[in-house]
mmCIF file of C-alpha atoms in Angstrom:
data_model
loop_
_atom_site.group_PDB
_atom_site.id
_atom_site.type_symbol
_atom_site.label_atom_id
_atom_site.label_comp_id
_atom_site.label_asym_id
_atom_site.label_seq_id
_atom_site.Cartn_x
_atom_site.Cartn_y
_atom_site.Cartn_z
ATOM 1 C CA MET A 28 7.427 1.798 -8.991
ATOM 2 C CA ASN A 29 8.738 -0.757 -6.563
ATOM 3 C CA THR A 30 11.893 -2.493 -5.422
ATOM 4 C CA HIS A 31 13.317 -2.022 -8.866
ATOM 5 C CA SER A 32 13.754 -5.662 -9.574
ATOM 6 C CA VAL A 33 11.678 -7.492 -12.136
ATOM 7 C CA THR A 34 8.642 -8.741 -10.257
ATOM 8 C CA PRO A 35 6.093 -11.306 -11.415
ATOM 9 C CA HIS A 36 3.387 -8.782 -12.257
ATOM 10 C CA ARG A 37 5.519 -7.180 -14.944
ATOM 11 C CA ARG A 38 4.772 -8.397 -18.440
ATOM 12 C CA PRO A 39 6.589 -7.958 -21.732
ATOM 13 C CA ARG A 40 5.357 -5.190 -23.958
ATOM 14 C CA ALA A 41 2.711 -6.451 -26.375
ATOM 15 C CA LEU A 42 1.284 -4.893 -29.479
ATOM 16 C CA ILE A 43 -2.370 -4.009 -29.077
ATOM 17 C CA GLY A 44 -4.519 -3.684 -32.158
ATOM 18 C CA ALA A 45 -5.815 -0.215 -32.889
ATOM 19 C CA VAL A 46 -9.536 -0.787 -33.207
ATOM 20 C CA THR A 47 -11.167 2.502 -32.409
ATOM 21 C CA ALA A 48 -10.847 5.891 -33.987
ATOM 22 C CA GLY A 49 -9.396 7.306 -30.795
ATOM 23 C CA ILE A 50 -6.695 4.664 -30.642
ATOM 24 C CA LEU A 51 -5.890 5.120 -34.300
ATOM 25 C CA VAL A 52 -5.146 8.776 -33.662
ATOM 26 C CA VAL A 53 -2.322 7.747 -31.369
ATOM 27 C CA ALA A 54 -1.147 4.681 -33.246
ATOM 28 C CA ALA A 55 -0.844 6.565 -36.486
ATOM 29 C CA THR A 56 1.510 9.104 -34.968
ATOM 30 C CA LEU A 57 4.127 6.755 -33.584
ATOM 31 C CA GLY A 58 6.504 7.662 -36.380
ATOM 32 C CA GLY A 59 6.831 11.114 -34.834
ATOM 33 C CA THR A 60 5.767 13.049 -31.807
ATOM 34 C CA PRO A 61 1.948 12.984 -31.676
ATOM 35 C CA ALA A 62 0.462 16.398 -32.218
ATOM 36 C CA PRO A 63 -2.275 17.506 -29.814
ATOM 37 C CA VAL A 64 -5.758 17.232 -31.257
ATOM 38 C CA SER A 65 -8.499 19.786 -30.794
ATOM 39 C CA ALA A 66 -9.988 17.916 -27.840
ATOM 40 C CA ALA A 67 -6.635 17.690 -26.070
ATOM 41 C CA ASN A 68 -6.700 18.281 -22.352
ATOM 42 C CA THR A 69 -4.247 20.361 -20.349
ATOM 43 C CA LEU A 70 -1.866 18.551 -18.006
ATOM 44 C CA THR A 71 -2.309 20.568 -14.831
ATOM 45 C CA MET A 72 -0.314 18.093 -12.702
ATOM 46 C CA ARG A 73 3.187 17.923 -14.143
ATOM 47 C CA GLY A 74 5.009 15.891 -11.588
ATOM 48 C CA ALA A 75 8.245 14.307 -10.457
ATOM 49 C CA ASP A 76 8.577 11.670 -7.764
ATOM 50 C CA VAL A 77 11.668 12.880 -5.893
ATOM 51 C CA SER A 78 11.396 10.586 -2.880
ATOM 52 C CA SER A 79 15.086 9.602 -2.960
ATOM 53 C CA LEU A 80 16.368 13.136 -3.508
ATOM 54 C CA GLN A 81 17.166 14.120 0.078
ATOM 55 C CA ARG A 82 19.340 11.049 0.545
ATOM 56 C CA SER A 83 21.281 11.946 -2.616
ATOM 57 C CA LEU A 84 21.777 15.522 -1.419
ATOM 58 C CA ASP A 85 22.896 14.323 2.004
ATOM 59 C CA LEU A 86 25.525 12.189 0.258
ATOM 60 C CA GLY A 87 26.836 15.226 -1.597
ATOM 61 C CA ALA A 88 25.165 14.780 -4.969
ATOM 62 C CA LYS A 89 25.379 17.753 -7.314
ATOM 63 C CA TYR A 90 22.833 18.597 -9.979
ATOM 64 C CA TYR A 91 23.574 20.613 -13.102
ATOM 65 C CA ASP A 92 21.274 22.312 -15.576
ATOM 66 C CA ALA A 93 21.613 21.978 -19.333
ATOM 67 C CA GLY A 94 24.201 24.759 -19.313
ATOM 68 C CA GLY A 95 26.387 22.903 -16.825
ATOM 69 C CA VAL A 96 25.574 25.229 -13.912
ATOM 70 C CA ALA A 97 25.166 23.589 -10.501
ATOM 71 C CA ARG A 98 21.705 24.385 -9.118
ATOM 72 C CA ASP A 99 19.145 23.096 -6.676
ATOM 73 C CA PRO A 100 17.560 20.096 -8.456
ATOM 74 C CA LEU A 101 14.062 21.318 -7.605
ATOM 75 C CA ASP A 102 14.863 24.604 -9.346
ATOM 76 C CA ILE A 103 16.110 22.691 -12.379
ATOM 77 C CA LEU A 104 12.956 20.570 -12.513
ATOM 78 C CA LYS A 105 10.723 23.593 -12.070
ATOM 79 C CA SER A 106 12.522 25.378 -14.909
ATOM 80 C CA VAL A 107 11.618 22.560 -17.315
ATOM 81 C CA GLY A 108 7.941 22.459 -16.384
ATOM 82 C CA VAL A 109 7.504 20.535 -13.128
ATOM 83 C CA ASN A 110 4.845 21.985 -10.807
ATOM 84 C CA TYR A 111 4.234 18.982 -8.515
ATOM 85 C CA VAL A 112 6.388 16.592 -6.497
ATOM 86 C CA ARG A 113 5.379 13.151 -5.264
ATOM 87 C CA LEU A 114 6.768 11.895 -1.953
ATOM 88 C CA ARG A 115 6.392 8.320 -0.710
ATOM 89 C CA VAL A 116 5.748 7.682 2.959
ATOM 90 C CA TRP A 117 6.941 4.540 4.689
ATOM 91 C CA ASN A 118 6.000 3.881 8.287
ATOM 92 C CA ASN A 119 9.340 3.029 9.903
ATOM 93 C CA PRO A 120 11.993 2.227 7.292
ATOM 94 C CA ILE A 121 15.368 1.084 8.585
ATOM 95 C CA SER A 122 17.097 3.662 6.389
ATOM 96 C CA GLY A 123 15.512 6.574 8.255
ATOM 97 C CA TYR A 124 14.460 8.097 4.943
ATOM 98 C CA ASN A 125 10.899 8.408 3.591
ATOM 99 C CA ASN A 126 9.409 8.280 7.089
ATOM 100 C CA LYS A 127 7.098 10.975 8.425
ATOM 101 C CA ASN A 128 9.818 13.308 9.672
ATOM 102 C CA ALA A 129 11.791 13.052 6.449
ATOM 103 C CA VAL A 130 8.691 13.743 4.370
ATOM 104 C CA LEU A 131 7.900 16.806 6.467
ATOM 105 C CA GLY A 132 11.288 18.224 5.535
ATOM 106 C CA GLN A 133 10.902 17.306 1.870
ATOM 107 C CA ALA A 134 7.479 18.939 1.745
ATOM 108 C CA ARG A 135 8.866 22.155 3.234
ATOM 109 C CA ALA A 136 11.631 22.220 0.629
ATOM 110 C CA ALA A 137 9.181 21.665 -2.226
ATOM 111 C CA ARG A 138 6.706 24.259 -1.047
ATOM 112 C CA ALA A 139 9.510 26.784 -0.624
ATOM 113 C CA LYS A 140 10.061 26.406 -4.370
ATOM 114 C CA GLY A 141 6.368 26.929 -5.124
ATOM 115 C CA LEU A 142 5.764 23.259 -5.939
ATOM 116 C CA LYS A 143 2.660 21.308 -4.975
ATOM 117 C CA VAL A 144 2.948 18.036 -3.052
ATOM 118 C CA LEU A 145 1.368 14.602 -3.590
ATOM 119 C CA ILE A 146 1.787 12.269 -0.598
ATOM 120 C CA ASP A 147 2.070 8.590 -1.560
ATOM 121 C CA PHE A 148 1.176 6.274 1.348
ATOM 122 C CA HIS A 149 2.649 2.785 0.965
ATOM 123 C CA TYR A 150 1.480 1.551 4.397
ATOM 124 C CA SER A 151 4.703 -0.422 4.710
ATOM 125 C CA ASP A 152 8.259 -0.069 5.987
ATOM 126 C CA THR A 153 9.520 -0.817 2.489
ATOM 127 C CA TRP A 154 8.427 -0.947 -1.146
ATOM 128 C CA ALA A 155 4.800 -1.757 -1.909
ATOM 129 C CA ASP A 156 3.775 -2.748 -5.439
ATOM 130 C CA PRO A 157 1.560 -5.331 -7.182
ATOM 131 C CA GLY A 158 3.940 -8.151 -6.243
ATOM 132 C CA LYS A 159 4.284 -7.317 -2.541
ATOM 133 C CA GLN A 160 2.375 -5.351 0.041
ATOM 134 C CA TYR A 161 4.193 -5.985 3.327
ATOM 135 C CA LYS A 162 2.591 -4.692 6.504
ATOM 136 C CA PRO A 163 4.698 -2.376 8.677
ATOM 137 C CA ALA A 164 6.470 -4.341 11.411
ATOM 138 C CA ALA A 165 4.509 -2.449 14.056
ATOM 139 C CA TRP A 166 1.238 -3.705 12.557
ATOM 140 C CA ALA A 167 2.375 -7.270 11.872
ATOM 141 C CA GLY A 168 0.037 -9.063 14.252
ATOM 142 C CA HIS A 169 -2.944 -6.784 13.827
ATOM 143 C CA SER A 170 -6.401 -7.956 12.817
ATOM 144 C CA LEU A 171 -8.279 -6.430 9.915
ATOM 145 C CA SER A 172 -10.249 -4.296 12.370
ATOM 146 C CA GLN A 173 -7.034 -3.048 13.957
ATOM 147 C CA LEU A 174 -5.538 -2.361 10.543
ATOM 148 C CA ARG A 175 -8.481 -0.137 9.636
ATOM 149 C CA THR A 176 -7.737 1.934 12.736
ATOM 150 C CA ASP A 177 -4.023 1.887 11.907
ATOM 151 C CA VAL A 178 -4.640 3.238 8.414
ATOM 152 C CA TYR A 179 -6.853 6.026 9.700
ATOM 153 C CA THR A 180 -4.493 7.018 12.522
ATOM 154 C CA PHE A 181 -1.318 6.947 10.431
ATOM 155 C CA THR A 182 -2.869 8.777 7.477
ATOM 156 C CA TYR A 183 -4.348 11.471 9.686
ATOM 157 C CA ASP A 184 -1.126 11.866 11.675
ATOM 158 C CA VAL A 185 1.046 12.420 8.600
ATOM 159 C CA CYS A 186 -1.495 14.680 6.925
ATOM 160 C CA SER A 187 -2.174 16.765 10.036
ATOM 161 C CA SER A 188 1.561 17.088 10.713
ATOM 162 C CA LEU A 189 2.038 18.433 7.209
ATOM 163 C CA ARG A 190 -0.866 20.809 7.718
ATOM 164 C CA GLY A 191 0.537 21.874 11.086
ATOM 165 C CA GLN A 192 3.807 23.048 9.547
ATOM 166 C CA GLY A 193 1.961 25.018 6.884
ATOM 167 C CA THR A 194 2.374 22.521 4.038
ATOM 168 C CA PRO A 195 -0.900 20.580 3.825
ATOM 169 C CA PRO A 196 -0.873 17.994 1.030
ATOM 170 C CA ASP A 197 -2.240 19.121 -2.299
ATOM 171 C CA SER A 198 -3.304 15.520 -2.936
ATOM 172 C CA VAL A 199 -2.973 12.148 -1.212
ATOM 173 C CA GLN A 200 -2.582 8.641 -2.575
ATOM 174 C CA ILE A 201 -4.062 5.791 -0.490
ATOM 175 C CA GLY A 202 -1.848 2.807 -1.255
ATOM 176 C CA ASN A 203 0.774 2.258 -3.938
ATOM 177 C CA GLU A 204 0.097 0.049 -6.983
ATOM 178 C CA ILE A 205 -2.561 -1.897 -5.098
ATOM 179 C CA ASN A 206 -3.646 -4.100 -8.033
ATOM 180 C CA VAL A 207 -4.783 -6.889 -5.709
ATOM 181 C CA GLY A 208 -4.966 -5.049 -2.415
ATOM 182 C CA MET A 209 -2.642 -3.770 0.301
ATOM 183 C CA LEU A 210 -1.557 -4.718 3.819
ATOM 184 C CA TRP A 211 -1.406 -8.393 2.904
ATOM 185 C CA ASN A 212 -2.796 -10.796 3.738
ATOM 186 C CA GLU A 213 -5.671 -9.114 5.542
ATOM 187 C CA GLY A 214 -6.205 -6.498 2.834
ATOM 188 C CA ARG A 215 -5.562 -8.738 -0.141
ATOM 189 C CA VAL A 216 -8.332 -9.297 -2.685
ATOM 190 C CA VAL A 217 -9.031 -13.043 -2.715
ATOM 191 C CA ASN A 218 -11.791 -14.740 -4.732
ATOM 192 C CA ASN A 219 -13.062 -11.342 -5.924
ATOM 193 C CA ASP A 220 -13.829 -10.287 -2.333
ATOM 194 C CA PHE A 221 -13.097 -6.559 -2.183
ATOM 195 C CA ALA A 222 -14.706 -5.980 1.225
ATOM 196 C CA PRO A 223 -11.516 -6.216 3.336
ATOM 197 C CA LEU A 224 -9.589 -3.844 1.049
ATOM 198 C CA ALA A 225 -12.568 -1.505 0.808
ATOM 199 C CA GLY A 226 -12.668 -1.085 4.567
ATOM 200 C CA LEU A 227 -9.021 -0.022 4.584
ATOM 201 C CA LEU A 228 -9.417 2.377 1.655
ATOM 202 C CA LYS A 229 -12.416 4.024 3.289
ATOM 203 C CA GLN A 230 -10.366 4.716 6.409
ATOM 204 C CA GLY A 231 -7.592 6.306 4.360
ATOM 205 C CA TYR A 232 -10.126 8.421 2.496
ATOM 206 C CA ASN A 233 -11.924 9.479 5.680
ATOM 207 C CA ALA A 234 -8.674 10.370 7.439
ATOM 208 C CA THR A 235 -7.570 12.534 4.525
ATOM 209 C CA LYS A 236 -10.902 14.362 4.391
ATOM 210 C CA ALA A 237 -10.818 14.884 8.161
ATOM 211 C CA CYS A 238 -7.405 16.478 7.711
ATOM 212 C CA GLY A 239 -8.593 18.651 4.829
ATOM 213 C CA SER A 240 -11.954 18.267 3.156
ATOM 214 C CA GLY A 241 -10.668 19.661 -0.127
ATOM 215 C CA ILE A 242 -7.656 17.344 -0.461
ATOM 216 C CA PRO A 243 -8.157 15.058 -3.502
ATOM 217 C CA VAL A 244 -7.675 11.345 -2.817
ATOM 218 C CA MET A 245 -6.115 9.100 -5.450
ATOM 219 C CA ILE A 246 -6.362 5.330 -5.664
ATOM 220 C CA HIS A 247 -3.432 3.921 -7.614
ATOM 221 C CA THR A 248 -2.966 0.698 -9.547
ATOM 222 C CA ALA A 249 -0.454 -0.429 -12.148
ATOM 223 C CA ASN A 250 -3.232 -1.613 -14.440
ATOM 224 C CA ALA A 251 -2.436 0.535 -17.455
ATOM 225 C CA ASP A 252 -1.566 -2.679 -19.306
ATOM 226 C CA SER A 253 -5.033 -4.199 -18.991
ATOM 227 C CA ASN A 254 -8.356 -2.452 -19.195
ATOM 228 C CA ALA A 255 -10.049 -5.664 -18.047
ATOM 229 C CA ASN A 256 -7.914 -5.737 -14.890
ATOM 230 C CA ALA A 257 -8.502 -2.040 -14.262
ATOM 231 C CA ARG A 258 -12.260 -2.476 -14.589
ATOM 232 C CA TRP A 259 -12.166 -5.514 -12.295
ATOM 233 C CA PHE A 260 -10.380 -3.520 -9.604
ATOM 234 C CA TYR A 261 -12.239 -0.221 -9.752
ATOM 235 C CA ASP A 262 -15.605 -1.904 -10.283
ATOM 236 C CA GLY A 263 -14.809 -4.004 -7.231
ATOM 237 C CA ILE A 264 -14.041 -1.142 -4.878
ATOM 238 C CA ARG A 265 -16.883 0.993 -6.249
ATOM 239 C CA ALA A 266 -19.363 -1.803 -5.528
ATOM 240 C CA GLN A 267 -18.166 -1.714 -1.919
ATOM 241 C CA GLY A 268 -18.872 2.004 -1.626
ATOM 242 C CA VAL A 269 -15.263 3.198 -1.746
ATOM 243 C CA GLN A 270 -14.915 6.866 -2.637
ATOM 244 C CA TRP A 271 -11.994 8.412 -4.470
ATOM 245 C CA ASP A 272 -11.387 11.596 -6.425
ATOM 246 C CA ILE A 273 -8.681 10.714 -8.967
ATOM 247 C CA THR A 274 -7.899 7.426 -10.694
ATOM 248 C CA ALA A 275 -4.119 6.952 -10.706
ATOM 249 C CA GLN A 276 -2.148 4.582 -12.942
ATOM 250 C CA SER A 277 1.459 3.577 -13.555
ATOM 251 C CA TYR A 278 2.650 3.355 -17.158
ATOM 252 C CA TYR A 279 6.027 1.933 -18.110
ATOM 253 C CA CYS A 280 5.901 1.060 -21.795
ATOM 254 C CA MET A 281 8.157 -1.979 -21.475
ATOM 255 C CA TRP A 282 5.668 -3.526 -19.026
ATOM 256 C CA HIS A 283 2.322 -1.898 -19.825
ATOM 257 C CA GLY A 284 1.962 -2.066 -23.591
ATOM 258 C CA THR A 285 1.634 0.445 -26.379
ATOM 259 C CA LEU A 286 0.720 4.099 -26.256
ATOM 260 C CA ALA A 287 -2.449 3.146 -28.098
ATOM 261 C CA ASN A 288 -3.296 0.827 -25.210
ATOM 262 C CA LEU A 289 -2.596 3.605 -22.712
ATOM 263 C CA TYR A 290 -4.854 5.993 -24.602
ATOM 264 C CA ASN A 291 -7.710 3.509 -24.646
ATOM 265 C CA ASN A 292 -7.395 2.777 -20.936
ATOM 266 C CA ILE A 293 -7.415 6.439 -19.929
ATOM 267 C CA VAL A 294 -10.479 7.154 -22.060
ATOM 268 C CA ASP A 295 -12.317 4.164 -20.630
ATOM 269 C CA LEU A 296 -11.422 4.869 -16.996
ATOM 270 C CA ARG A 297 -12.445 8.506 -17.310
ATOM 271 C CA GLY A 298 -15.821 7.635 -18.787
ATOM 272 C CA ARG A 299 -16.568 4.589 -16.662
ATOM 273 C CA TYR A 300 -15.853 6.164 -13.264
ATOM 274 C CA GLY A 301 -16.390 9.853 -13.951
ATOM 275 C CA ARG A 302 -13.128 10.855 -12.319
ATOM 276 C CA PRO A 303 -9.971 12.497 -13.641
ATOM 277 C CA VAL A 304 -7.043 10.212 -14.490
ATOM 278 C CA VAL A 305 -3.392 10.845 -13.645
ATOM 279 C CA ILE A 306 -0.351 8.813 -14.700
ATOM 280 C CA VAL A 307 1.564 8.972 -11.419
ATOM 281 C CA GLU A 308 4.542 6.918 -12.646
ATOM 282 C CA THR A 309 6.373 6.690 -15.940
ATOM 283 C CA ALA A 310 10.030 6.668 -17.041
ATOM 284 C CA TYR A 311 12.323 5.668 -19.894
ATOM 285 C CA PRO A 312 16.036 4.755 -20.081
ATOM 286 C CA PHE A 313 18.660 7.139 -21.406
ATOM 287 C CA THR A 314 21.215 4.321 -21.635
ATOM 288 C CA ARG A 315 21.367 0.542 -21.489
ATOM 289 C CA ASN A 316 24.569 0.718 -19.478
ATOM 290 C CA ASN A 317 24.786 0.212 -15.737
ATOM 291 C CA ALA A 318 26.572 2.493 -13.280
ATOM 292 C CA ASP A 319 27.075 -0.014 -10.456
ATOM 293 C CA SER A 320 27.032 -3.678 -9.500
ATOM 294 C CA GLU A 321 23.248 -3.721 -9.005
ATOM 295 C CA PRO A 322 21.393 -4.907 -12.135
ATOM 296 C CA ASN A 323 19.209 -2.235 -13.677
ATOM 297 C CA ALA A 324 15.469 -2.715 -13.212
ATOM 298 C CA ILE A 325 15.116 -1.989 -16.911
ATOM 299 C CA GLY A 326 18.107 -3.084 -18.928
ATOM 300 C CA ASP A 327 17.768 -3.688 -22.652
ATOM 301 C CA ALA A 328 14.014 -3.105 -22.974
ATOM 302 C CA THR A 329 12.983 -0.190 -25.187
ATOM 303 C CA CYS A 330 9.703 0.766 -26.857
ATOM 304 C CA ASP A 331 8.224 2.338 -29.958
ATOM 305 C CA GLY A 332 11.486 2.032 -31.881
ATOM 306 C CA ILE A 333 13.019 4.659 -29.600
ATOM 307 C CA SER A 334 16.643 4.312 -28.548
ATOM 308 C CA ALA A 335 17.912 4.325 -24.966
ATOM 309 C CA THR A 336 19.606 7.696 -25.370
ATOM 310 C CA TRP A 337 19.082 11.196 -24.051
ATOM 311 C CA SER A 338 17.095 12.119 -27.135
ATOM 312 C CA GLY A 339 15.140 8.866 -26.929
ATOM 313 C CA GLN A 340 14.248 9.399 -23.287
ATOM 314 C CA ALA A 341 12.982 12.886 -24.081
ATOM 315 C CA GLN A 342 10.985 11.641 -27.078
ATOM 316 C CA GLU A 343 9.260 8.819 -25.208
ATOM 317 C CA PHE A 344 8.343 11.125 -22.333
ATOM 318 C CA ASP A 345 6.886 13.587 -24.843
ATOM 319 C CA TRP A 346 4.828 10.808 -26.389
ATOM 320 C CA VAL A 347 3.512 9.615 -23.028
ATOM 321 C CA GLN A 348 2.503 13.174 -22.113
ATOM 322 C CA ASN A 349 0.845 13.747 -25.469
ATOM 323 C CA THR A 350 -1.023 10.450 -25.282
ATOM 324 C CA ALA A 351 -2.237 11.194 -21.765
ATOM 325 C CA ARG A 352 -3.225 14.726 -22.736
ATOM 326 C CA ASN A 353 -5.091 13.637 -25.838
ATOM 327 C CA ALA A 354 -6.945 10.957 -23.867
ATOM 328 C CA GLY A 355 -8.080 13.567 -21.343
ATOM 329 C CA ALA A 356 -5.774 12.819 -18.404
ATOM 330 C CA ILE A 357 -4.927 15.748 -16.140
ATOM 331 C CA GLY A 358 -1.385 14.836 -15.124
ATOM 332 C CA VAL A 359 1.798 12.849 -15.713
ATOM 333 C CA PHE A 360 4.534 12.201 -13.131
ATOM 334 C CA TYR A 361 8.049 10.993 -13.951
ATOM 335 C CA TRP A 362 9.235 8.437 -11.410
ATOM 336 C CA GLU A 363 12.482 9.322 -9.591
ATOM 337 C CA PRO A 364 14.134 11.567 -12.199
ATOM 338 C CA THR A 365 16.741 12.709 -9.644
ATOM 339 C CA TRP A 366 17.836 9.224 -8.477
ATOM 340 C CA TYR A 367 21.038 9.118 -10.453
ATOM 341 C CA ALA A 368 24.131 7.021 -9.717
ATOM 342 C CA VAL A 369 25.034 8.321 -6.245
ATOM 343 C CA ARG A 370 27.078 5.849 -4.213
ATOM 344 C CA GLY A 371 25.353 5.023 -0.937
ATOM 345 C CA ASN A 372 21.814 5.740 -2.094
ATOM 346 C CA GLY A 373 20.839 2.131 -2.712
ATOM 347 C CA TRP A 374 17.402 0.716 -3.407
ATOM 348 C CA ASP A 375 17.053 -1.409 -0.264
ATOM 349 C CA PRO A 376 16.044 0.608 2.821
ATOM 350 C CA ALA A 377 17.317 -2.235 5.026
ATOM 351 C CA ASN A 378 20.767 -1.983 3.383
ATOM 352 C CA ILE A 379 20.800 1.416 1.781
ATOM 353 C CA ASN A 380 24.601 1.770 1.816
ATOM 354 C CA GLY A 381 25.261 -1.771 0.622
ATOM 355 C CA THR A 382 22.939 -1.953 -2.365
ATOM 356 C CA GLY A 383 23.220 -0.220 -5.703
ATOM 357 C CA ASN A 384 20.727 1.894 -7.561
ATOM 358 C CA GLN A 385 18.634 -0.089 -10.019
ATOM 359 C CA TRP A 386 17.334 3.159 -11.558
ATOM 360 C CA ASP A 387 20.615 4.798 -12.581
ATOM 361 C CA ASN A 388 19.827 4.476 -16.310
ATOM 362 C CA MET A 389 16.256 5.785 -15.914
ATOM 363 C CA ALA A 390 16.847 9.090 -14.148
ATOM 364 C CA VAL A 391 16.601 12.378 -16.018
ATOM 365 C CA PHE A 392 20.061 13.275 -14.712
ATOM 366 C CA ASN A 393 23.081 11.364 -16.000
ATOM 367 C CA TRP A 394 25.763 9.739 -13.859
ATOM 368 C CA SER A 395 27.533 13.086 -13.454
ATOM 369 C CA GLY A 396 24.347 14.853 -12.359
ATOM 370 C CA GLN A 397 23.671 16.791 -15.569
ATOM 371 C CA VAL A 398 20.035 17.067 -16.619
ATOM 372 C CA ASN A 399 18.846 15.690 -19.936
ATOM 373 C CA PRO A 400 18.544 18.884 -21.991
ATOM 374 C CA GLY A 401 15.630 17.563 -24.033
ATOM 375 C CA VAL A 402 13.232 16.509 -21.276
ATOM 376 C CA ARG A 403 10.289 18.844 -20.669
ATOM 377 C CA TRP A 404 7.063 18.630 -18.727
ATOM 378 C CA THR A 405 4.483 20.378 -20.881
ATOM 379 C CA PRO A 406 0.897 21.505 -20.202
#
């Protein structure tokens, strides 16, 4: 996800015709939770992006299980099926959160609970997504050649620091929703020229493998809405010799189309590139209401005839998991399930106390910190 405002790359949900047998399997089940088919895969990466969690805890947030008992939120998530956390890394955010030192602490906390860790490099001091890929201030005047060195050095430093404290990453993501590149403008894809971006991605990949040769590297786009766009991107980096281990996608149904469309994209990406696919971001509202003065990133939009209620949120998440599983994906991550309406934990790292939370209706915990009793991460 991104700055949690509606950005130009987001498109209204569109109905996609079910034209293949595989798609029809999913489309035909939208009246109820899709049942796994015989070829269904197992979701081995059942994740939650909890990047904002430490800030909430520092502000005194409390988290309650379905029985109303206050517990560590990581324990609550683990009890309902989570086995992986995703942590974003910003270079030098004004907020002081999501930088290297903060991520080191978050990784220790997650590993202490027996959870695996995915490190999500944004290569920015703030949100990076398809609509914006701002360079860190410290790299602002750097040439493309310098930026390649920057990416390698920063990636290796964070990874090796994690390894040094006994919590090496279980996987690493080079860039966040890089549909048309990262570290703009030097790393932006212009006129179908993927060479500048490819050079940056190779440095991130090489740094990760130098830190730990067995650490899987993901490359992440928000192209779940368009198979043509996904092919354009991954064909483009592959032609430049970029290596990656897992193809990562974002899927928000209000922006990225039907579950049938998601199924088709996963199947195609798996077959075309011969790599596992993971949905590293998804979410659904439990209410259309707003907890603060900041407009919700997703207000009235709903999908698949499912209401914005606790039961609706649980149902849509089940359907996304089942669709991903049936298409052969290996993981699904819910984006920021713990970022509930905690005053002072705003979306803008440059004004974290003065901005609201645009995700307060999308978390898996309600505005009092109680977990949605119906949400489960399932293999």
